């Protein structure tokens, strides 16, 4: 019994040793596993925390599907102030206010990356000056306008922004500017008015943008009186828009333009809608500039092209801080490629550019496409300005040609308002004969470049180039012919005959007339008719209102050729009189058939140019004879 008890105690001690040893090794292995899992769990938890910060509201949601981040939509609108501030680091002690419709803040300071002030400080800060009446973080209202001042608002289109005709005078005094010591800084000069960012157009014009109110203006807001007036104008515009129940898109932009009419100050305004890419107002508006003197406009779908063209004009005027959307560049390239194909395959292309200009535009658009792939979604004012200048011109062409309408113009020679009156006056037909057919040629050419009181610009350039070449040739021929006439008059035999002398004098006068008219027309064309399409169109409108209409222009253009032909005809007559009156029978008998043959050939060309043919005369005689001889 004692032996059995000792075995039991030995077994219990042995079993206790085994359990202690096993537990000790198990704890070490479990502890090592836990130590290896802790860093992994920390990385997992940190990753989930970052993912929850990037996706608000999804911190508790677990999904096995990959998260696809949506691609941000690129628009032509200037980015909102909130989106701009989210990408910046807030400085301590700075009050940053969101753009919630309020008043223009005259105590805030703004810097822009594209202004000449501080290119390295793109952060837009609104820092109210703390005082008793203005706690920190509360915007200060703008300075009040002059007592009794009334803001008068008028509707305008972007084409009425008078930037290129402003001509602000510069002080005509030379004085060397003293540059102060230290790093150059002009930020104080460019930020004297709160809330307004000074921006510089790629062409050099200075304009201002208020990011909180999304307002553009060319007025110099560094003048506090002007800034106060603009503040009042902005509030008045928004008040009237609210009264008219106009729903404002989030990215809408407002443009204000100061207009002085007979000493009365008015403020022109318009809104730019980037969603629909049109301009609009809070009231009904009719504009001759918007209509571009186009008759027959009746549908909204047609007017949209005019509003869209003015929208592109707005982008061209204020291109800063904008990104160039890919769809705009692609669409522009497609339109230019279509214009190039039409120029190659058709003589009646509707594109308002010549073939060589379209080639240059295609190269420019290709360059835009290349730069777009490298500078994706980055503000590039130069690229935006270049692209939308072309887009505005092409959009206006759609409006002029009634694009999308039942009576759309499909060829540049097509008249939208019916065929013009082709019943030529009898006096014009007689004049065409005396002008040796040149009148009809010039009249047809003029009506090809002036369709429905609209200038076909590519044809006008080719027309003027052709006329200039012809007039230079006429001037050379007239000079040679004048020398021949003077030499002919110096012959003693000619001086004794009155008829020969008279014909030689007439030839000399016609040559002088052709030379003078050629030089006068060439001088006028080179001076004034090449400047712009507007001047050409006004000139054509003035000519169309004359007594003979556009035919008077055709008459003037046909004078150099006709006078030169008459000079040659008078010289030929004088030479013929001299031959037949002074020469012997043998000379006359030999010269007569040659003279007759030359006369018949010359008359044949003249009659053919006027659509008179011998075959037509023969058929006309047979028809008349058959009518007379047929029984009644």
Coordinates of C-alpha atoms in Angstrom, one line a residue:
X1 CA 0.0 0.0 0.0
X2 CA 2.9 2.3 0.8
X3 CA 4.6 1.2 -2.5
X4 CA 1.4 2.1 -4.5
X5 CA 1.2 5.6 -2.9
X6 CA 4.8 6.4 -3.8
X7 CA 4.1 5.4 -7.5
X8 CA 1.1 7.6 -7.5
X9 CA 3.0 10.7 -6.2
X10 CA 5.7 10.0 -8.8
X11 CA 3.2 9.9 -11.6
X12 CA 1.5 13.1 -10.4
X13 CA 4.9 15.0 -10.3
X14 CA 5.9 13.6 -13.7
X15 CA 2.5 14.7 -15.2
X16 CA 2.8 18.2 -13.6
X17 CA 6.3 18.6 -15.2
X18 CA 4.9 17.6 -18.5
X19 CA 2.0 20.1 -18.3
X20 CA 4.3 22.9 -17.2
X21 CA 6.8 22.3 -20.0
X22 CA 4.0 22.1 -22.7
X23 CA 2.3 25.2 -21.4
X24 CA 5.6 27.1 -21.4
X25 CA 6.4 26.3 -25.0
X26 CA 2.8 27.0 -26.1
X27 CA 2.8 30.4 -24.5
X28 CA 6.1 31.3 -26.3
X29 CA 4.7 30.2 -29.7
X30 CA 1.4 32.0 -29.2
X31 CA 3.3 35.1 -28.1
X32 CA 5.6 35.0 -31.1
X33 CA 2.6 34.7 -33.4
X34 CA 0.8 37.6 -31.8
X35 CA 3.9 39.8 -32.1
X36 CA 4.1 39.0 -35.8
X37 CA 0.4 39.8 -36.2
X38 CA 0.4 43.2 -34.5
X39 CA 2.3 45.1 -37.3
X40 CA 0.2 43.5 -40.0
X41 CA -3.0 44.5 -38.1
X42 CA -1.7 48.0 -37.7
X43 CA -1.1 48.4 -41.5
X44 CA -4.5 47.0 -42.2
X45 CA -6.3 49.3 -39.8
X46 CA -4.3 52.3 -41.1
X47 CA -5.3 51.4 -44.7
X48 CA -8.9 51.1 -43.8
X49 CA -8.8 54.5 -42.0
X50 CA -7.3 56.2 -45.1
X51 CA -9.8 54.6 -47.3
X52 CA -12.6 55.8 -45.0
X53 CA -11.2 59.3 -45.1
X54 CA -11.1 59.3 -48.9
X55 CA -14.7 57.9 -49.1
X56 CA -16.8 59.7 -46.5
X57 CA -19.6 57.7 -45.1
X58 CA -18.2 54.4 -46.2
X59 CA -15.9 53.7 -43.2
X60 CA -18.1 51.0 -41.8
X61 CA -18.8 49.3 -45.1
X62 CA -16.7 46.4 -46.2
X63 CA -16.8 45.3 -49.8
X64 CA -14.9 42.8 -51.8
X65 CA -15.5 44.8 -55.0
X66 CA -12.7 47.3 -56.2
X67 CA -13.6 50.9 -55.7
X68 CA -13.6 52.9 -59.0
X69 CA -13.1 56.6 -58.5
X70 CA -15.2 58.7 -61.0
X71 CA -13.3 60.9 -63.4
X72 CA -14.0 64.5 -62.7
X73 CA -15.9 66.4 -65.4
X74 CA -13.9 69.0 -67.1
X75 CA -15.9 72.2 -67.8
X76 CA -15.1 75.6 -69.3
X77 CA -16.3 77.3 -66.1
X78 CA -13.8 78.8 -63.7
X79 CA -13.5 76.4 -60.7
X80 CA -15.6 77.1 -57.7
X81 CA -13.9 78.8 -54.8
X82 CA -14.7 75.8 -52.5
X83 CA -13.0 73.3 -54.8
X84 CA -10.0 75.7 -55.1
X85 CA -9.7 76.0 -51.3
X86 CA -9.9 72.2 -50.7
X87 CA -6.7 71.7 -52.6
X88 CA -4.8 74.3 -50.6
X89 CA -3.3 74.3 -47.1
X90 CA -4.9 76.7 -44.7
X91 CA -2.6 78.9 -42.8
X92 CA -3.2 79.2 -39.0
X93 CA -5.1 82.3 -37.9
X94 CA -6.7 82.7 -41.4
X95 CA -10.4 82.9 -41.9
X96 CA -11.5 81.3 -45.1
X97 CA -15.1 81.9 -46.1
X98 CA -17.1 79.8 -48.5
X99 CA -18.6 81.5 -51.6
X100 CA -22.2 81.7 -50.4
X101 CA -23.8 84.5 -52.4
X102 CA -23.1 87.4 -50.0
X103 CA -21.6 90.8 -50.5
X104 CA -18.4 91.8 -52.1
X105 CA -15.8 92.0 -49.3
X106 CA -13.6 95.1 -49.6
X107 CA -11.2 94.0 -46.9
X108 CA -10.1 90.7 -48.4
X109 CA -6.9 90.2 -50.4
X110 CA -6.7 87.9 -53.4
X111 CA -3.8 86.6 -55.4
X112 CA -3.9 84.7 -58.7
X113 CA -1.4 82.3 -60.3
X114 CA -1.9 84.1 -63.6
X115 CA -1.7 87.6 -62.4
X116 CA 1.5 89.5 -62.6
X117 CA 1.6 90.0 -58.9
X118 CA 2.6 86.7 -57.1
X119 CA 2.8 83.7 -59.3
X120 CA 3.9 81.5 -56.4
X121 CA 0.9 82.3 -54.1
X122 CA -2.3 80.8 -55.6
X123 CA -4.1 80.7 -52.3
X124 CA -7.2 82.9 -52.2
X125 CA -7.6 84.3 -48.7
X126 CA -10.4 86.4 -47.3
X127 CA -9.0 88.2 -44.2
X128 CA -11.5 90.6 -42.6
X129 CA -9.9 93.4 -40.6
X130 CA -11.0 92.8 -37.0
X131 CA -12.6 95.8 -35.2
X132 CA -15.5 96.5 -32.9
X133 CA -18.1 96.5 -35.6
X134 CA -16.6 93.8 -37.7
X135 CA -15.8 90.6 -35.8
X136 CA -13.3 88.1 -37.3
X137 CA -14.9 85.9 -39.9
X138 CA -17.8 88.3 -40.8
X139 CA -17.5 90.0 -44.2
X140 CA -17.5 93.7 -44.3
X141 CA -20.1 95.3 -46.6
X142 CA -18.7 97.3 -49.6
X143 CA -18.4 101.0 -49.3
X144 CA -21.6 102.7 -50.1
X145 CA -22.1 104.3 -53.5
X146 CA -22.4 107.9 -54.0
X147 CA -25.5 109.4 -52.5
X148 CA -28.4 109.3 -54.9
X149 CA -26.6 107.1 -57.4
X150 CA -28.9 104.8 -59.3
X151 CA -27.5 101.7 -61.0
X152 CA -28.9 101.3 -64.5
X153 CA -28.6 97.8 -66.0
X154 CA -28.8 97.1 -69.7
X155 CA -28.5 93.8 -71.5
X156 CA -25.5 93.3 -73.7
X157 CA -23.8 90.4 -75.5
X158 CA -20.1 89.5 -75.2
X159 CA -19.5 91.1 -78.6
X160 CA -20.4 94.5 -77.0
X161 CA -17.6 94.3 -74.5
X162 CA -15.7 97.3 -75.8
X163 CA -12.2 96.1 -74.8
X164 CA -10.5 96.7 -78.1
X165 CA -11.9 100.2 -78.5
X166 CA -11.3 101.5 -75.0
X167 CA -8.0 103.3 -75.7
X168 CA -7.1 104.3 -72.1
X169 CA -4.5 107.1 -72.4
X170 CA -1.1 106.6 -70.9
X171 CA 0.8 109.5 -69.4
X172 CA 3.2 110.9 -72.0
X173 CA 6.0 111.7 -69.7
X174 CA 9.4 109.8 -69.5
X175 CA 10.8 109.1 -66.1
X176 CA 13.1 106.3 -65.1
X177 CA 11.3 104.1 -62.6
X178 CA 13.2 103.5 -59.4
X179 CA 13.2 99.8 -58.4
X180 CA 13.4 99.3 -54.7
X181 CA 16.0 97.2 -53.1
X182 CA 15.4 93.6 -52.2
X183 CA 13.3 90.9 -53.9
X184 CA 10.8 92.5 -56.3
X185 CA 7.2 92.4 -55.0
X186 CA 4.2 94.2 -56.5
X187 CA 1.5 92.3 -54.8
X188 CA 0.3 95.3 -52.8
X189 CA -0.3 97.3 -56.0
X190 CA -2.2 94.5 -57.6
X191 CA -4.4 93.7 -54.5
X192 CA -5.5 97.1 -53.3
X193 CA -9.2 96.2 -53.7
X194 CA -10.5 93.3 -51.7
X195 CA -11.8 90.2 -53.2
X196 CA -10.8 91.0 -56.8
X197 CA -8.2 89.1 -58.6
X198 CA -6.3 91.0 -61.3
X199 CA -5.9 88.7 -64.4
X200 CA -4.0 89.3 -67.6
X201 CA -5.4 88.2 -70.9
X202 CA -2.9 86.4 -73.2
X203 CA -3.1 89.4 -75.5
X204 CA -2.2 91.7 -72.7
X205 CA -5.5 93.2 -71.5
X206 CA -6.1 93.6 -67.8
X207 CA -9.4 92.5 -66.3
X208 CA -10.7 91.5 -62.9
X209 CA -12.4 88.5 -61.4
X210 CA -14.2 88.1 -58.1
X211 CA -14.1 84.4 -57.2
X212 CA -16.8 84.6 -54.5
X213 CA -19.4 86.3 -56.7
X214 CA -18.1 84.8 -59.9
X215 CA -18.0 88.2 -61.6
X216 CA -15.8 89.4 -64.5
X217 CA -15.3 93.0 -65.5
X218 CA -12.9 95.2 -67.5
X219 CA -13.6 98.2 -65.2
X220 CA -10.7 99.2 -63.0
X221 CA -11.9 98.1 -59.6
X222 CA -8.7 99.4 -57.9
X223 CA -10.7 102.6 -57.8
X224 CA -12.9 102.3 -54.7
X225 CA -15.7 104.3 -56.2
X226 CA -15.8 101.9 -59.2
X227 CA -15.6 98.9 -56.9
X228 CA -18.5 100.2 -54.8
X229 CA -20.6 100.7 -58.0
X230 CA -19.9 97.3 -59.2
X231 CA -20.8 95.9 -55.8
X232 CA -24.2 97.6 -56.1
X233 CA -24.6 96.5 -59.6
X234 CA -24.0 92.8 -58.6
X235 CA -26.6 93.0 -55.9
X236 CA -29.1 94.7 -58.3
X237 CA -28.5 92.0 -60.9
X238 CA -29.1 89.2 -58.4
X239 CA -32.1 90.9 -56.9
X240 CA -33.8 91.3 -60.3
X241 CA -32.9 87.8 -61.3
X242 CA -34.6 86.6 -58.1
X243 CA -37.6 88.7 -58.8
X244 CA -37.8 87.2 -62.3
X245 CA -37.6 83.7 -60.9
X246 CA -34.5 82.9 -62.9
X247 CA -32.8 79.7 -61.6
X248 CA -29.1 80.2 -61.6
X249 CA -26.8 77.3 -62.3
X250 CA -24.0 76.7 -59.9
X251 CA -21.3 77.5 -62.4
X252 CA -22.9 80.6 -63.9
X253 CA -20.7 83.6 -64.4
X254 CA -21.7 87.3 -64.5
X255 CA -20.0 89.9 -66.6
X256 CA -20.4 93.7 -66.0
X257 CA -19.3 96.3 -68.6
X258 CA -19.4 100.1 -67.9
X259 CA -21.2 102.0 -70.7
X260 CA -21.1 105.7 -71.1
X261 CA -23.9 107.1 -73.3
X262 CA -24.2 110.9 -73.6
X263 CA -22.6 111.3 -70.2
X264 CA -24.9 108.8 -68.6
X265 CA -23.3 105.8 -66.9
X266 CA -24.9 102.4 -67.4
X267 CA -23.8 98.9 -66.6
X268 CA -24.2 96.3 -69.3
X269 CA -24.5 92.7 -68.0
X270 CA -24.9 89.1 -69.2
X271 CA -24.7 85.7 -67.7
X272 CA -22.7 82.8 -69.1
X273 CA -24.2 79.3 -68.6
X274 CA -21.5 76.7 -68.9
X275 CA -23.9 73.8 -68.8
X276 CA -25.8 74.8 -71.9
X277 CA -22.9 77.0 -73.3
X278 CA -25.1 80.0 -74.0
X279 CA -25.5 83.5 -72.6
X280 CA -28.7 84.7 -71.0
X281 CA -30.3 87.6 -69.1
X282 CA -32.9 88.1 -66.4
X283 CA -35.2 89.9 -68.9
X284 CA -36.3 89.7 -72.5
X285 CA -33.7 91.1 -74.9
X286 CA -33.4 91.9 -78.6
X287 CA -30.0 92.6 -80.0
X288 CA -29.0 93.6 -83.5
X289 CA -25.5 92.5 -82.8
X290 CA -26.7 89.1 -81.8
X291 CA -28.8 88.8 -84.9
X292 CA -25.9 90.0 -87.1
X293 CA -28.5 91.5 -89.5
X294 CA -29.7 88.0 -90.5
X295 CA -33.3 88.1 -91.8
X296 CA -35.9 85.4 -91.2
X297 CA -34.9 84.2 -87.7
X298 CA -38.0 82.7 -86.1
X299 CA -37.0 79.6 -84.1
X300 CA -35.2 79.2 -80.8
X301 CA -33.2 76.3 -82.2
X302 CA -31.8 78.7 -84.7
X303 CA -31.1 81.5 -82.2
X304 CA -29.2 79.0 -80.0
X305 CA -26.3 79.1 -82.5
X306 CA -26.0 82.9 -82.1
X307 CA -26.1 82.6 -78.3
X308 CA -23.5 79.8 -78.4
X309 CA -21.3 81.9 -80.6
X310 CA -21.5 84.7 -78.1
X311 CA -20.7 82.2 -75.3
X312 CA -17.5 81.3 -77.1
X313 CA -16.8 85.0 -77.4
X314 CA -17.1 85.2 -73.6
X315 CA -14.6 82.4 -73.2
X316 CA -12.2 84.2 -75.6
X317 CA -12.5 87.5 -73.6
X318 CA -11.9 85.8 -70.2
X319 CA -9.9 82.6 -70.8
X320 CA -7.9 82.7 -67.5
X321 CA -8.3 80.0 -64.8
X322 CA -10.1 77.7 -67.3
X323 CA -9.3 74.2 -68.4
X324 CA -9.9 73.1 -72.0
X325 CA -12.3 70.1 -72.2
X326 CA -11.4 67.3 -74.5
X327 CA -14.8 67.3 -76.3
X328 CA -14.3 70.9 -77.4
X329 CA -11.0 70.2 -79.0
X330 CA -12.2 67.0 -80.7
X331 CA -15.3 68.7 -82.0
X332 CA -13.3 71.6 -83.3
X333 CA -10.9 69.3 -85.1
X334 CA -13.9 67.4 -86.7
X335 CA -15.3 70.7 -88.0
X336 CA -12.0 71.8 -89.4
X337 CA -11.5 68.5 -91.1
X338 CA -14.9 68.7 -92.7
X339 CA -14.2 72.2 -93.9
X340 CA -10.9 71.0 -95.4
X341 CA -12.7 68.1 -97.2
X342 CA -15.3 70.5 -98.6
X343 CA -12.7 72.9 -99.8
X344 CA -11.0 70.0 -101.7
X345 CA -14.1 68.5 -103.2
X346 CA -16.5 71.5 -103.7
X347 CA -16.3 75.0 -105.0
X348 CA -19.2 76.1 -102.8
X349 CA -17.8 75.3 -99.4
X350 CA -19.6 77.1 -96.6
X351 CA -16.5 77.5 -94.3
X352 CA -15.7 81.1 -93.8
X353 CA -12.0 80.4 -94.5
X354 CA -9.9 79.9 -97.6
X355 CA -8.3 76.5 -98.3
X356 CA -4.8 77.6 -97.2
X357 CA -6.3 79.1 -94.0
X358 CA -8.1 75.8 -93.2
X359 CA -4.8 74.0 -93.6
X360 CA -3.2 76.3 -91.1
X361 CA -6.2 75.8 -88.7
X362 CA -5.9 72.1 -89.0
X363 CA -2.2 72.3 -88.0
X364 CA -3.1 74.5 -85.1
X365 CA -5.8 72.1 -83.9
X366 CA -3.4 69.2 -84.2
X367 CA -1.0 71.1 -81.9
X368 CA -3.9 71.7 -79.5
X369 CA -4.6 68.0 -79.4
X370 CA -0.9 67.2 -78.7
X371 CA -0.7 69.7 -75.9
X372 CA -4.0 68.5 -74.5
X373 CA -2.7 65.0 -74.0
X374 CA 0.3 66.4 -72.1
X375 CA -1.5 69.1 -70.1
X376 CA -4.6 67.3 -69.2
X377 CA -7.2 69.4 -67.3
X378 CA -4.7 72.2 -66.5
X379 CA -5.7 75.9 -66.9
X380 CA -4.0 77.1 -70.1
X381 CA -5.3 80.6 -71.1
X382 CA -3.4 80.7 -74.4
X383 CA -4.8 77.3 -75.5
X384 CA -8.3 78.2 -74.4
X385 CA -8.2 81.6 -76.2
X386 CA -6.9 80.1 -79.4
X387 CA -9.4 77.2 -79.5
X388 CA -12.5 79.3 -78.7
X389 CA -11.6 82.1 -81.1
X390 CA -11.9 79.6 -84.0
X391 CA -15.0 78.0 -82.4
X392 CA -16.8 81.3 -82.2
X393 CA -16.2 82.0 -85.9
X394 CA -17.4 78.5 -86.9
X395 CA -20.5 78.8 -84.6
X396 CA -21.4 82.2 -86.1
X397 CA -21.2 80.6 -89.6
X398 CA -23.8 78.0 -88.5
X399 CA -26.2 80.8 -87.4
X400 CA -25.7 82.7 -90.7
X401 CA -26.3 79.6 -92.8
X402 CA -29.5 78.6 -90.9
X403 CA -28.0 75.3 -89.7
X404 CA -30.6 72.8 -88.6
X405 CA -33.5 74.7 -90.2
X406 CA -35.7 73.6 -93.1
X407 CA -34.2 76.2 -95.4
X408 CA -30.6 75.7 -94.4
X409 CA -28.0 77.0 -96.9
X410 CA -26.0 74.0 -98.2
X411 CA -23.9 75.9 -100.7
X412 CA -22.2 79.3 -100.6
X413 CA -24.0 80.4 -103.8
X414 CA -27.4 79.4 -102.4
X415 CA -29.8 82.3 -101.6
X416 CA -32.1 81.8 -98.7
X417 CA -34.6 84.5 -99.7
X418 CA -35.3 83.4 -103.3
X419 CA -33.5 84.1 -106.5
X420 CA -32.6 87.7 -107.1
X421 CA -34.2 89.7 -109.8
X422 CA -32.4 88.6 -113.0
X423 CA -34.3 91.0 -115.2
X424 CA -31.5 93.2 -116.3
X425 CA -32.3 96.7 -117.4
X426 CA -32.0 97.4 -121.1
X427 CA -29.5 100.1 -120.6
X428 CA -27.2 97.6 -118.8
X429 CA -27.4 95.2 -121.8
X430 CA -26.4 98.1 -124.1
X431 CA -23.6 99.0 -121.8
X432 CA -22.4 95.4 -121.7
X433 CA -22.0 95.6 -125.5
X434 CA -20.1 98.8 -125.5
X435 CA -17.9 97.5 -122.7
X436 CA -17.1 94.4 -124.7
X437 CA -18.7 91.9 -122.3
X438 CA -16.5 92.9 -119.3
X439 CA -19.5 94.4 -117.5
X440 CA -21.4 91.0 -117.4
X441 CA -18.2 89.2 -116.3
X442 CA -17.7 91.6 -113.3
X443 CA -21.4 91.5 -112.4
X444 CA -21.4 87.7 -112.1
X445 CA -18.2 87.7 -110.1
X446 CA -19.6 90.3 -107.7
X447 CA -22.8 88.3 -107.1
X448 CA -20.7 85.3 -106.3
X449 CA -19.0 87.1 -103.4
X450 CA -22.1 89.0 -102.1
X451 CA -24.9 86.5 -101.4
X452 CA -28.0 87.6 -99.4
X453 CA -26.1 90.8 -98.3
X454 CA -23.4 88.5 -96.7
X455 CA -19.8 88.7 -97.7
X456 CA -18.2 85.4 -98.8
X457 CA -14.8 86.2 -97.4
X458 CA -12.6 83.6 -99.1
X459 CA -14.0 84.5 -102.5
X460 CA -13.6 88.2 -101.8
X461 CA -9.9 87.7 -101.2
X462 CA -9.4 85.7 -104.4
X463 CA -11.5 88.3 -106.3
X464 CA -9.4 91.2 -105.1
X465 CA -6.2 89.3 -105.9
X466 CA -7.4 88.6 -109.4
X467 CA -8.4 92.2 -109.9
X468 CA -5.1 93.5 -108.7
X469 CA -3.2 91.3 -111.1
X470 CA -5.5 92.3 -114.0
X471 CA -5.1 96.0 -113.2
X472 CA -1.3 95.7 -113.1
X473 CA -1.4 94.1 -116.5
X474 CA -3.8 96.8 -117.9
X475 CA -1.4 99.5 -116.6
X476 CA 1.5 98.0 -118.5
X477 CA -0.6 97.6 -121.7
X478 CA -1.9 101.2 -121.4
X479 CA 1.6 102.5 -120.9
X480 CA 2.8 100.7 -124.1
X481 CA -0.3 101.8 -126.0
X482 CA 0.2 105.4 -124.9
X483 CA 3.8 105.3 -126.3
X484 CA 2.5 103.9 -129.6
X485 CA -0.2 106.6 -130.0
X486 CA 2.3 109.4 -129.3
X487 CA 4.7 107.9 -131.8
X488 CA 1.9 107.5 -134.3
X489 CA 1.0 111.2 -134.0
X490 CA 4.6 112.2 -134.7
X491 CA 4.4 110.7 -138.2
X492 CA 4.2 113.6 -140.8
X493 CA 1.6 111.8 -142.9
X494 CA -0.7 111.5 -139.9
X495 CA -0.5 115.2 -139.1
X496 CA -1.9 116.1 -142.5
X497 CA -5.1 114.0 -142.2
X498 CA -7.8 115.3 -139.9
X499 CA -9.7 112.0 -139.6
X500 CA -6.5 110.1 -138.7
X501 CA -5.4 112.7 -136.2
X502 CA -8.9 112.7 -134.6
X503 CA -8.9 108.9 -134.2
X504 CA -5.3 108.9 -132.8
X505 CA -6.4 111.5 -130.3
X506 CA -9.4 109.4 -129.2
X507 CA -7.1 106.4 -128.8
X508 CA -4.7 108.4 -126.7
X509 CA -7.5 109.7 -124.4
X510 CA -8.9 106.1 -123.9
X511 CA -5.5 104.8 -123.0
X512 CA -5.0 107.6 -120.5
X513 CA -8.4 106.9 -119.0
X514 CA -7.6 103.2 -118.7
X515 CA -4.3 103.9 -117.0
X516 CA -5.7 106.4 -114.6
X517 CA -8.7 104.2 -113.6
X518 CA -6.4 101.1 -113.2
X519 CA -4.1 103.0 -110.8
X520 CA -7.0 104.6 -108.9
X521 CA -8.8 101.3 -108.4
X522 CA -5.6 99.5 -107.4
X523 CA -4.8 102.2 -104.9
X524 CA -8.2 102.0 -103.3
X525 CA -8.2 98.2 -103.0
X526 CA -4.8 98.0 -101.5
X527 CA -5.6 100.8 -99.0
X528 CA -9.1 100.1 -97.6
X529 CA -10.7 97.0 -99.0
X530 CA -8.4 94.4 -97.4
X531 CA -8.6 95.5 -93.8
X532 CA -11.5 93.5 -92.4
X533 CA -14.7 91.7 -93.5
X534 CA -16.8 94.4 -91.7
X535 CA -15.4 97.2 -93.8
X536 CA -15.8 95.2 -97.0
X537 CA -19.4 94.4 -96.1
X538 CA -20.2 98.1 -95.3
X539 CA -18.6 99.1 -98.7
X540 CA -20.8 96.5 -100.5
X541 CA -23.9 97.7 -98.7
X542 CA -23.2 101.3 -99.7
X543 CA -22.7 100.3 -103.3
X544 CA -25.9 98.2 -103.4
X545 CA -27.9 101.3 -102.3
X546 CA -26.7 103.4 -105.3
X547 CA -28.8 104.1 -108.4
X548 CA -27.7 101.0 -110.3
X549 CA -27.1 98.8 -107.2
X550 CA -24.2 96.5 -107.3
X551 CA -24.1 96.9 -111.1
X552 CA -22.5 100.3 -110.5
X553 CA -19.5 98.5 -108.9
X554 CA -19.4 96.1 -111.9
X555 CA -19.4 99.2 -114.2
X556 CA -16.4 100.7 -112.4
X557 CA -14.4 97.5 -112.4
X558 CA -15.0 96.9 -116.1
X559 CA -13.7 100.4 -117.1
X560 CA -9.9 99.6 -117.4
X561 CA -10.5 96.7 -119.8
X562 CA -13.1 98.4 -121.8
X563 CA -11.2 101.7 -122.2
X564 CA -8.1 99.8 -123.2
X565 CA -10.1 97.9 -125.9
X566 CA -11.6 101.2 -127.2
X567 CA -8.1 102.7 -127.4
X568 CA -7.0 99.8 -129.5
X569 CA -10.1 100.0 -131.7
X570 CA -9.5 103.8 -132.3
X571 CA -5.9 103.1 -133.1
X572 CA -6.9 100.4 -135.6
X573 CA -9.4 102.7 -137.2
X574 CA -6.8 105.5 -137.5
X575 CA -4.3 103.0 -139.0
X576 CA -7.0 101.8 -141.4
X577 CA -7.9 105.3 -142.6
X578 CA -4.2 106.0 -143.1
X579 CA -3.8 102.9 -145.2
X580 CA -6.9 103.2 -147.3
X581 CA -6.5 107.0 -147.9
X582 CA -2.8 107.2 -148.6
X583 CA -1.7 103.9 -150.0
X584 CA -1.9 102.7 -153.6
X585 CA -4.3 100.1 -155.2
X586 CA -1.9 97.2 -154.7
X587 CA -1.5 97.9 -151.0
X588 CA -5.2 98.4 -150.5
X589 CA -6.0 95.2 -152.3
X590 CA -3.6 93.2 -150.2
X591 CA -4.5 94.8 -146.9
X592 CA -8.3 94.8 -147.3
X593 CA -8.9 91.0 -147.0
X594 CA -6.5 90.8 -144.0
X595 CA -8.2 93.7 -142.4
X596 CA -11.7 92.1 -143.0
X597 CA -10.6 88.8 -141.6
X598 CA -9.2 90.4 -138.4
X599 CA -12.4 92.4 -138.0
X600 CA -14.6 89.3 -138.3
X601 CA -12.5 87.4 -135.8
X602 CA -12.6 90.3 -133.3
X603 CA -16.4 90.7 -133.7
X604 CA -16.9 87.0 -133.3
X605 CA -15.2 87.0 -129.9
X606 CA -17.2 90.1 -128.8
X607 CA -20.5 88.7 -129.9
X608 CA -19.7 85.3 -128.3
X609 CA -18.9 87.0 -125.0
X610 CA -22.3 88.6 -125.2
X611 CA -24.0 85.2 -126.0
X612 CA -24.7 86.1 -129.6
X613 CA -23.9 83.3 -132.0
X614 CA -24.4 82.8 -135.7
X615 CA -26.2 79.5 -135.2
X616 CA -28.7 81.3 -133.0
X617 CA -29.2 83.9 -135.6
X618 CA -29.8 81.3 -138.3
X619 CA -32.4 79.5 -136.2
X620 CA -34.1 82.8 -135.3
X621 CA -34.4 83.7 -139.0
X622 CA -35.8 80.3 -139.9
X623 CA -38.4 80.6 -137.1
X624 CA -39.5 84.0 -138.2
X625 CA -39.8 82.9 -141.8
X626 CA -41.8 79.9 -140.9
X627 CA -44.2 82.0 -138.9
X628 CA -44.7 84.4 -141.8
X629 CA -45.2 81.7 -144.4
X630 CA -47.4 79.4 -142.4
X631 CA -51.2 79.8 -143.0
X632 CA -53.3 81.4 -140.3

